[in-house]
Tab-separated table of C-alpha atoms in Angstrom:
chain	number	residue	atom	x	y	z
A	26	MET	CA	13.186	22.809	7.530
A	27	ASP	CA	10.148	23.832	5.443
A	28	PHE	CA	7.259	21.421	5.986
A	29	ALA	CA	4.834	23.101	3.576
A	30	GLN	CA	3.678	20.879	0.721
A	31	THR	CA	5.304	21.590	-2.628
A	32	GLU	CA	3.273	22.111	-5.800
A	33	ASN	CA	4.294	18.617	-6.918
A	34	GLN	CA	3.035	17.142	-3.662
A	35	LYS	CA	-0.287	18.958	-3.982
A	36	MET	CA	-0.670	17.783	-7.575
A	37	ILE	CA	0.124	14.183	-6.635
A	38	ALA	CA	-2.184	14.292	-3.603
A	39	ASP	CA	-5.103	15.485	-5.741
A	40	MET	CA	-4.393	12.950	-8.499
A	41	VAL	CA	-4.015	9.969	-6.158
A	42	SER	CA	-6.992	10.979	-4.026
A	43	GLU	CA	-9.243	11.152	-7.088
A	44	PHE	CA	-7.937	7.813	-8.398
A	45	ALA	CA	-8.453	6.132	-5.015
A	46	ARG	CA	-11.987	7.501	-4.738
A	47	ARG	CA	-12.892	6.317	-8.230
A	48	ARG	CA	-11.034	2.999	-8.599
A	49	ILE	CA	-10.342	1.701	-5.081
A	50	GLN	CA	-13.087	2.871	-2.717
A	51	PRO	CA	-15.956	1.054	-4.491
A	52	ASN	CA	-14.037	-2.256	-4.504
A	53	LEU	CA	-11.952	-2.316	-1.355
A	54	MET	CA	-14.205	-4.451	0.847
A	55	GLU	CA	-14.872	-6.945	-1.947
A	56	TRP	CA	-11.124	-7.286	-2.497
A	57	ASP	CA	-10.525	-7.550	1.251
A	58	GLU	CA	-13.156	-10.232	1.813
A	59	ALA	CA	-12.000	-12.345	-1.151
A	60	GLN	CA	-8.288	-11.679	-0.592
A	61	HIS	CA	-8.278	-10.592	-4.229
A	62	PHE	CA	-5.054	-8.994	-5.428
A	63	PRO	CA	-6.048	-6.527	-8.196
A	64	VAL	CA	-3.011	-6.868	-10.475
A	65	ASP	CA	-4.539	-4.763	-13.247
A	66	LEU	CA	-4.917	-1.830	-10.871
A	67	PHE	CA	-1.134	-1.587	-10.631
A	68	ARG	CA	-0.850	-1.286	-14.416
A	69	GLU	CA	-3.098	1.759	-14.048
A	70	LEU	CA	-0.908	3.104	-11.257
A	71	GLY	CA	2.010	2.634	-13.631
A	72	GLU	CA	0.270	4.786	-16.230
A	73	LEU	CA	-0.022	7.496	-13.566
A	74	GLY	CA	3.717	7.278	-12.835
A	75	LEU	CA	3.217	5.794	-9.373
A	76	MET	CA	5.118	2.549	-9.957
A	77	GLY	CA	8.384	4.366	-10.551
A	78	VAL	CA	8.059	7.470	-8.412
A	79	LEU	CA	11.773	7.571	-7.531
A	80	VAL	CA	13.075	6.237	-10.865
A	81	PRO	CA	14.778	8.867	-13.068
A	82	GLU	CA	12.999	9.862	-16.260
A	83	GLU	CA	15.788	8.337	-18.370
A	84	TYR	CA	14.605	4.910	-17.161
A	85	GLY	CA	10.925	5.652	-17.671
A	86	GLY	CA	10.175	6.819	-14.146
A	87	SER	CA	8.643	9.964	-12.688
A	88	GLY	CA	11.938	11.293	-11.357
A	89	PHE	CA	10.472	12.549	-8.093
A	90	GLY	CA	11.941	12.439	-4.585
A	91	TYR	CA	10.842	11.010	-1.264
A	92	LEU	CA	8.407	13.800	-0.405
A	93	GLU	CA	6.338	13.073	-3.510
A	94	TYR	CA	6.687	9.345	-2.857
A	95	MET	CA	5.504	9.796	0.730
A	96	THR	CA	2.507	11.827	-0.451
A	97	ALA	CA	1.417	9.174	-2.952
A	98	ILE	CA	1.583	6.350	-0.390
A	99	VAL	CA	-0.315	8.370	2.222
A	100	GLU	CA	-3.165	9.189	-0.148
A	101	LEU	CA	-3.527	5.567	-1.282
A	102	SER	CA	-3.361	4.251	2.268
A	103	LYS	CA	-5.986	6.674	3.572
A	104	VAL	CA	-8.393	4.661	1.430
A	105	CYS	CA	-6.835	1.158	1.379
A	106	GLY	CA	-3.715	0.018	3.211
A	107	SER	CA	-3.371	-3.047	0.965
A	108	ILE	CA	-2.917	-0.975	-2.179
A	109	GLY	CA	-0.567	1.415	-0.391
A	110	LEU	CA	1.496	-1.517	0.850
A	111	SER	CA	1.862	-3.157	-2.570
A	112	MET	CA	2.721	0.132	-4.251
A	113	ALA	CA	5.321	0.866	-1.555
A	114	ALA	CA	6.895	-2.614	-1.668
A	115	HIS	CA	7.219	-2.457	-5.448
A	116	ASN	CA	8.814	1.003	-5.405
A	117	SER	CA	11.104	0.974	-2.400
A	118	LEU	CA	12.220	-2.649	-2.289
A	119	CYS	CA	12.486	-4.383	-5.671
A	120	THR	CA	12.675	-1.277	-7.876
A	121	GLY	CA	14.631	0.678	-5.278
A	122	HIS	CA	17.231	-2.075	-4.892
A	123	ILE	CA	17.892	-2.248	-8.629
A	124	LEU	CA	17.982	1.550	-8.867
A	125	ALA	CA	20.487	1.836	-6.017
A	126	PHE	CA	22.781	-1.078	-6.780
A	127	GLY	CA	22.164	-2.274	-10.330
A	128	ASN	CA	24.677	-1.730	-13.108
A	129	ASP	CA	23.691	0.216	-16.215
A	130	ASP	CA	22.638	-2.888	-18.159
A	131	GLN	CA	20.431	-4.098	-15.295
A	132	LYS	CA	18.841	-0.676	-14.896
A	133	LYS	CA	18.103	-0.377	-18.613
A	134	LYS	CA	16.653	-3.883	-18.721
A	135	TYR	CA	14.377	-3.771	-15.671
A	136	LEU	CA	13.652	-0.224	-14.511
A	137	PRO	CA	11.535	0.894	-17.503
A	138	LYS	CA	9.259	-2.142	-17.149
A	139	LEU	CA	9.011	-1.770	-13.372
A	140	ALA	CA	8.460	1.991	-13.512
A	141	THR	CA	5.592	1.738	-15.989
A	142	GLY	CA	3.868	-1.124	-14.208
A	143	GLU	CA	4.506	-3.601	-17.013
A	144	PHE	CA	6.477	-5.612	-14.451
A	145	LEU	CA	5.416	-6.075	-10.833
A	146	GLY	CA	8.314	-6.401	-8.411
A	147	ALA	CA	8.947	-8.611	-5.368
A	148	TRP	CA	11.790	-8.568	-2.833
A	149	GLY	CA	12.950	-11.486	-0.708
A	150	LEU	CA	14.941	-11.340	2.529
A	151	THR	CA	12.789	-12.979	5.254
A	152	GLU	CA	12.717	-16.752	5.684
A	153	THR	CA	10.564	-19.096	7.773
A	154	ALA	CA	13.186	-19.464	10.493
A	155	THR	CA	14.889	-16.079	10.062
A	156	GLY	CA	12.737	-12.978	10.424
A	157	SER	CA	14.601	-10.309	12.366
A	158	ASP	CA	17.704	-12.538	12.305
A	159	ALA	CA	18.198	-12.085	8.558
A	160	GLY	CA	21.895	-12.853	8.827
A	161	GLY	CA	21.065	-16.448	9.759
A	162	MET	CA	19.318	-17.168	6.456
A	163	LEU	CA	19.458	-20.711	5.126
A	164	THR	CA	18.755	-20.167	1.410
A	165	THR	CA	22.033	-20.696	-0.447
A	166	ALA	CA	23.541	-19.946	-3.836
A	167	LYS	CA	26.423	-22.191	-4.953
A	168	ARG	CA	28.583	-21.138	-7.887
A	169	ASP	CA	28.637	-23.462	-10.887
A	170	GLY	CA	30.733	-21.899	-13.628
A	171	GLU	CA	28.972	-18.746	-14.833
A	172	TYR	CA	25.854	-19.648	-12.857
A	173	TYR	CA	24.708	-19.788	-9.254
A	174	VAL	CA	22.432	-22.641	-8.137
A	175	ILE	CA	19.930	-21.431	-5.538
A	176	ASN	CA	18.102	-23.674	-3.069
A	177	GLY	CA	15.792	-22.733	-0.213
A	178	SER	CA	12.793	-20.476	0.341
A	179	LYS	CA	11.698	-16.994	1.350
A	180	ASN	CA	8.671	-16.257	3.507
A	181	PHE	CA	6.103	-13.427	3.774
A	182	ILE	CA	7.026	-12.025	0.371
A	183	THR	CA	4.786	-9.368	-1.170
A	184	HIS	CA	3.894	-10.320	-4.778
A	185	ALA	CA	5.527	-13.748	-4.489
A	186	ILE	CA	2.933	-15.252	-6.852
A	187	SER	CA	2.116	-12.388	-9.234
A	188	GLY	CA	5.505	-10.672	-9.340
A	189	ASP	CA	7.265	-10.633	-12.714
A	190	VAL	CA	10.710	-10.123	-11.226
A	191	ALA	CA	12.158	-10.493	-7.740
A	192	VAL	CA	15.286	-9.269	-6.017
A	193	VAL	CA	16.351	-11.906	-3.492
A	194	ILE	CA	19.157	-11.968	-0.947
A	195	VAL	CA	20.707	-15.406	-0.443
A	196	ARG	CA	23.732	-16.860	1.297
A	197	THR	CA	26.886	-17.224	-0.797
A	198	GLY	CA	29.267	-17.471	2.186
A	199	GLU	CA	29.248	-18.505	5.810
A	200	LYS	CA	26.075	-18.364	7.880
A	201	GLY	CA	25.925	-15.251	10.026
A	202	ASP	CA	28.603	-13.425	8.027
A	203	SER	CA	27.283	-10.018	6.965
A	204	HIS	CA	29.554	-10.283	3.919
A	205	GLY	CA	28.401	-13.809	3.135
A	206	MET	CA	25.175	-12.870	1.315
A	207	SER	CA	24.503	-11.701	-2.228
A	208	ALA	CA	21.554	-10.211	-4.113
A	209	PHE	CA	20.173	-11.531	-7.405
A	210	ILE	CA	17.502	-10.436	-9.860
A	211	ILE	CA	15.355	-13.430	-10.817
A	212	GLU	CA	12.617	-13.349	-13.435
A	213	LYS	CA	9.321	-15.189	-13.229
A	214	GLY	CA	9.476	-18.381	-15.273
A	215	THR	CA	13.088	-19.156	-14.387
A	216	PRO	CA	13.241	-22.970	-13.919
A	217	GLY	CA	13.234	-23.912	-10.244
A	218	PHE	CA	11.752	-20.570	-9.147
A	219	SER	CA	8.129	-20.481	-7.965
A	220	GLY	CA	5.642	-18.861	-5.624
A	221	GLY	CA	3.724	-20.685	-2.905
A	222	LYS	CA	0.273	-20.516	-1.352
A	223	LYS	CA	-1.203	-17.110	-0.588
A	224	GLU	CA	-1.187	-16.343	3.144
A	225	ASN	CA	-4.598	-15.901	4.843
A	226	LYS	CA	-4.011	-12.683	6.773
A	227	LEU	CA	-5.648	-10.558	9.469
A	228	GLY	CA	-5.316	-7.376	7.418
A	229	MET	CA	-3.780	-6.075	4.190
A	230	ARG	CA	-5.788	-8.861	2.582
A	231	ALA	CA	-5.816	-7.370	-0.913
A	232	SER	CA	-2.010	-7.286	-0.965
A	233	GLU	CA	-0.569	-10.632	-2.022
A	234	THR	CA	1.777	-12.388	0.422
A	235	ALA	CA	3.298	-15.847	-0.099
A	236	CYS	CA	6.533	-17.884	-0.062
A	237	LEU	CA	9.167	-17.983	-2.787
A	238	PHE	CA	10.731	-21.380	-3.489
A	239	PHE	CA	14.086	-22.207	-5.105
A	240	ASP	CA	14.752	-25.757	-6.283
A	241	ASN	CA	18.119	-25.944	-8.048
A	242	CYS	CA	17.294	-22.577	-9.594
A	243	ARG	CA	20.134	-21.591	-11.945
A	244	VAL	CA	20.794	-17.859	-12.168
A	245	HIS	CA	23.510	-16.362	-14.381
A	246	GLU	CA	26.190	-14.294	-12.682
A	247	SER	CA	25.078	-11.283	-14.724
A	248	GLN	CA	21.923	-11.221	-12.571
A	249	MET	CA	23.885	-10.474	-9.403
A	250	LEU	CA	23.444	-6.963	-8.003
A	251	GLY	CA	26.843	-5.513	-7.173
A	252	LYS	CA	29.553	-7.946	-6.084
A	253	GLU	CA	29.365	-11.256	-4.284
A	254	GLY	CA	29.030	-10.719	-0.553
A	255	GLU	CA	27.418	-7.272	-0.774
A	256	GLY	CA	23.777	-8.371	-0.596
A	257	PHE	CA	23.149	-7.957	3.124
A	258	ILE	CA	24.780	-4.525	3.264
A	259	GLN	CA	22.687	-3.485	0.265
A	260	ALA	CA	19.537	-4.797	1.927
A	261	MET	CA	20.129	-2.781	5.097
A	262	LYS	CA	20.511	0.403	3.021
A	263	VAL	CA	17.378	-0.429	1.049
A	264	LEU	CA	15.477	-0.896	4.313
A	265	ASP	CA	16.506	2.584	5.504
A	266	GLY	CA	14.450	3.992	2.645
A	267	GLY	CA	11.848	1.267	3.032
A	268	ARG	CA	11.148	2.447	6.570
A	269	ILE	CA	10.056	5.798	5.152
A	270	SER	CA	7.597	4.004	2.891
A	271	ILE	CA	6.145	1.960	5.774
A	272	ALA	CA	5.949	5.114	7.910
A	273	SER	CA	4.041	6.748	5.028
A	274	LEU	CA	1.775	3.702	4.775
A	275	ALA	CA	1.056	3.833	8.510
A	276	LEU	CA	0.536	7.598	8.338
A	277	GLY	CA	-2.081	7.152	5.628
A	278	ILE	CA	-3.900	4.520	7.689
A	279	ALA	CA	-3.712	6.704	10.824
A	280	LYS	CA	-5.090	9.664	8.876
A	281	GLY	CA	-7.843	7.590	7.317
A	282	ALA	CA	-8.896	6.262	10.720
A	283	TYR	CA	-8.879	9.753	12.249
A	284	GLU	CA	-10.763	11.422	9.396
A	285	SER	CA	-13.450	8.731	9.287
A	286	ALA	CA	-13.873	8.904	13.083
A	287	LEU	CA	-14.064	12.709	13.005
A	288	LYS	CA	-16.748	12.661	10.310
A	289	TYR	CA	-18.774	10.019	12.122
A	290	ALA	CA	-18.500	11.804	15.483
A	291	GLN	CA	-19.840	14.996	13.929
A	292	GLU	CA	-22.794	13.171	12.377
A	293	ARG	CA	-23.736	10.654	15.075
A	294	GLU	CA	-26.088	12.105	17.704
A	295	GLN	CA	-26.747	10.868	21.215
A	296	PHE	CA	-28.659	12.704	23.959
A	297	GLY	CA	-29.602	15.404	21.470
A	298	LYS	CA	-26.172	16.421	20.179
A	299	PRO	CA	-23.272	15.102	18.065
A	300	ILE	CA	-21.041	12.757	20.045
A	301	ALA	CA	-18.026	14.894	19.021
A	302	GLU	CA	-19.275	17.467	21.525
A	303	PHE	CA	-18.875	15.054	24.416
A	304	GLN	CA	-15.504	15.502	26.095
A	305	ALA	CA	-14.742	11.768	26.097
A	306	ILE	CA	-14.983	11.674	22.295
A	307	GLY	CA	-13.495	15.117	21.761
A	308	PHE	CA	-10.387	14.145	23.739
A	309	LYS	CA	-10.013	10.950	21.702
A	310	LEU	CA	-10.158	13.001	18.498
A	311	ALA	CA	-7.613	15.441	19.942
A	312	ASP	CA	-5.224	12.591	20.718
A	313	MET	CA	-5.691	11.097	17.246
A	314	ALA	CA	-5.078	14.423	15.513
A	315	THR	CA	-1.971	15.151	17.583
A	316	LYS	CA	-0.503	11.718	16.855
A	317	VAL	CA	-1.071	12.207	13.130
A	318	GLU	CA	0.712	15.581	13.213
A	319	CYS	CA	3.682	14.164	15.122
A	320	ALA	CA	3.917	11.165	12.789
A	321	GLU	CA	3.786	13.381	9.719
A	322	LEU	CA	6.591	15.583	11.042
A	323	LEU	CA	8.826	12.590	11.787
A	324	THR	CA	8.177	11.008	8.397
A	325	THR	CA	8.677	14.279	6.524
A	326	GLN	CA	11.970	14.852	8.349
A	327	ALA	CA	13.247	11.423	7.280
A	328	ALA	CA	12.083	12.004	3.696
A	329	VAL	CA	13.825	15.381	3.481
A	330	MET	CA	17.058	13.922	4.862
A	331	LYS	CA	16.860	11.052	2.358
A	332	ASN	CA	16.373	13.536	-0.482
A	333	GLU	CA	19.405	15.497	0.685
A	334	GLY	CA	21.568	12.375	0.854
A	335	LYS	CA	22.097	12.700	4.597
A	336	PRO	CA	22.447	9.694	6.926
A	337	MET	CA	18.942	9.004	8.246
A	338	THR	CA	19.035	5.526	9.769
A	339	LYS	CA	17.894	6.840	13.158
A	340	GLU	CA	15.303	9.222	11.726
A	341	SER	CA	13.721	6.655	9.396
A	342	ALA	CA	13.580	4.100	12.217
A	343	MET	CA	11.951	6.660	14.517
A	344	ALA	CA	9.399	7.538	11.844
A	345	LYS	CA	8.606	3.898	11.138
A	346	TYR	CA	8.392	2.952	14.820
A	347	TYR	CA	6.257	5.852	15.999
A	348	THR	CA	3.956	6.070	12.997
A	349	SER	CA	3.191	2.348	12.869
A	350	GLU	CA	2.367	2.295	16.583
A	351	ILE	CA	0.047	5.306	16.420
A	352	ALA	CA	-1.679	3.852	13.354
A	353	VAL	CA	-2.727	0.916	15.540
A	354	GLN	CA	-3.802	3.298	18.312
A	355	ASN	CA	-5.825	5.454	15.923
A	356	GLY	CA	-7.427	2.361	14.430
A	357	ASN	CA	-8.407	1.224	17.913
A	358	ASP	CA	-9.804	4.641	18.839
A	359	ALA	CA	-11.735	4.840	15.575
A	360	VAL	CA	-13.449	1.524	16.330
A	361	GLN	CA	-14.314	2.818	19.808
A	362	ILE	CA	-15.762	6.072	18.475
A	363	PHE	CA	-17.882	4.189	15.936
A	364	GLY	CA	-19.086	1.962	18.771
A	365	GLY	CA	-20.982	-1.130	17.695
A	366	TYR	CA	-20.850	0.028	14.085
A	367	GLY	CA	-17.071	0.131	14.316
A	368	TYR	CA	-17.103	-3.617	14.860
A	369	THR	CA	-18.949	-4.239	11.597
A	370	LYS	CA	-17.585	-4.385	8.078
A	371	ASP	CA	-20.180	-1.882	6.868
A	372	PHE	CA	-18.062	0.935	8.299
A	373	PRO	CA	-14.371	1.695	7.640
A	374	ALA	CA	-12.946	1.642	11.179
A	375	GLU	CA	-12.424	-2.111	11.526
A	376	LYS	CA	-10.392	-2.321	8.319
A	377	PHE	CA	-8.082	0.513	9.357
A	378	TYR	CA	-7.612	-1.329	12.669
A	379	ARG	CA	-6.755	-4.644	10.987
A	380	ASP	CA	-4.493	-3.144	8.323
A	381	ALA	CA	-2.530	-1.003	10.776
A	382	LYS	CA	-1.062	-3.922	12.725
A	383	LEU	CA	1.113	-5.090	9.835
A	384	CYS	CA	2.985	-1.778	9.952
A	385	THR	CA	4.415	-2.660	13.389
A	386	ILE	CA	5.810	-5.923	11.971
A	387	GLY	CA	6.766	-5.568	8.292
A	388	GLU	CA	10.210	-4.298	7.228
A	389	GLY	CA	11.470	-4.564	10.789
A	390	THR	CA	9.317	-4.956	13.902
A	391	SER	CA	8.840	-2.138	16.394
A	392	GLU	CA	11.310	-3.953	18.642
A	393	ILE	CA	13.928	-3.941	15.877
A	394	GLN	CA	13.302	-0.230	15.249
A	395	LYS	CA	13.996	0.473	18.925
A	396	LEU	CA	17.171	-1.571	18.656
A	397	VAL	CA	18.274	0.468	15.611
A	398	ILE	CA	17.398	3.758	17.329
A	399	SER	CA	19.191	2.865	20.565
A	400	ARG	CA	22.327	1.816	18.722
A	401	GLN	CA	22.348	5.069	16.733
A	402	ILE	CA	21.846	7.101	19.898
A	403	LEU	CA	24.731	5.339	21.633
A	404	LYS	CA	26.943	5.660	18.589
A	405	ASP	CA	26.198	9.367	18.296
């Protein structure tokens, strides 16, 4: 397996890095403090082709694969995890679900707007009482002629307020039945469909998170993705790819934390020399660098397998599990290397530390990843 960056990856890395330096870096702490979600920024990302990285050119997308997608998320997340998270959620979840399971009419209607950033996408699976236990969801869709009437709510949904379109998985059959759930595309403004209050979060504060509410929301059968009863199976396949995006997000945060700590350790002097020359700090930097390399190899492996159409449930879960955990560890070590300054918001370490923790929870907790990995190992 060749792990060298392709020309496309290098081009994307340079483009995204320059954009992040110019448009995100000067604003990131203001956005973080105010919990401001910069919607207009994602229109600009759309103009760069980053809102439809995996969407074929015929639908207005960039037509790239998972390696290019991984590169884009990493470069955004090295600067701001919030922006990397929102870009990833839009691409891999909402857009990715329609791309994978939509019919031709649905793809033609929604993908061009999503890929260009005209539409911002949301995706709803989690509920207040059903996080990891997604099969126990309580939100229901009852058929009424050509329509389905949806009632219930979804929790912790990225872009629940600002999203123009959402893909939601709801129960159309018996509770707990993996074939008793279906997926629908629902547009903003549909009567009975609304977003709730923005969550006040530890990290990822510039990425919007809220509830979705359904109050006798009538959705035409033409908005169903695939057939009735296929929603949960679709969602699990979408999450296989989504784990690569979260691994890429965590990798970017881990890299950002390491690179900022390395720079600081080379500049900060104590006892007449840079603190990087002290073994205690040097060993921390060695650990951080090694973890980043391991995480990048795992994530690249999963991305290559996804590109080649190979089964990669185990590999994507491993990448997501390991990379999210080491992002937290690197964030912690970065704060320690910065010392007292690492505990202040004037330096970048504390934000990497706060943002990293979400990666161990979102799109399947670390505990769920270990469950997925163990089951794949036993099955193999």
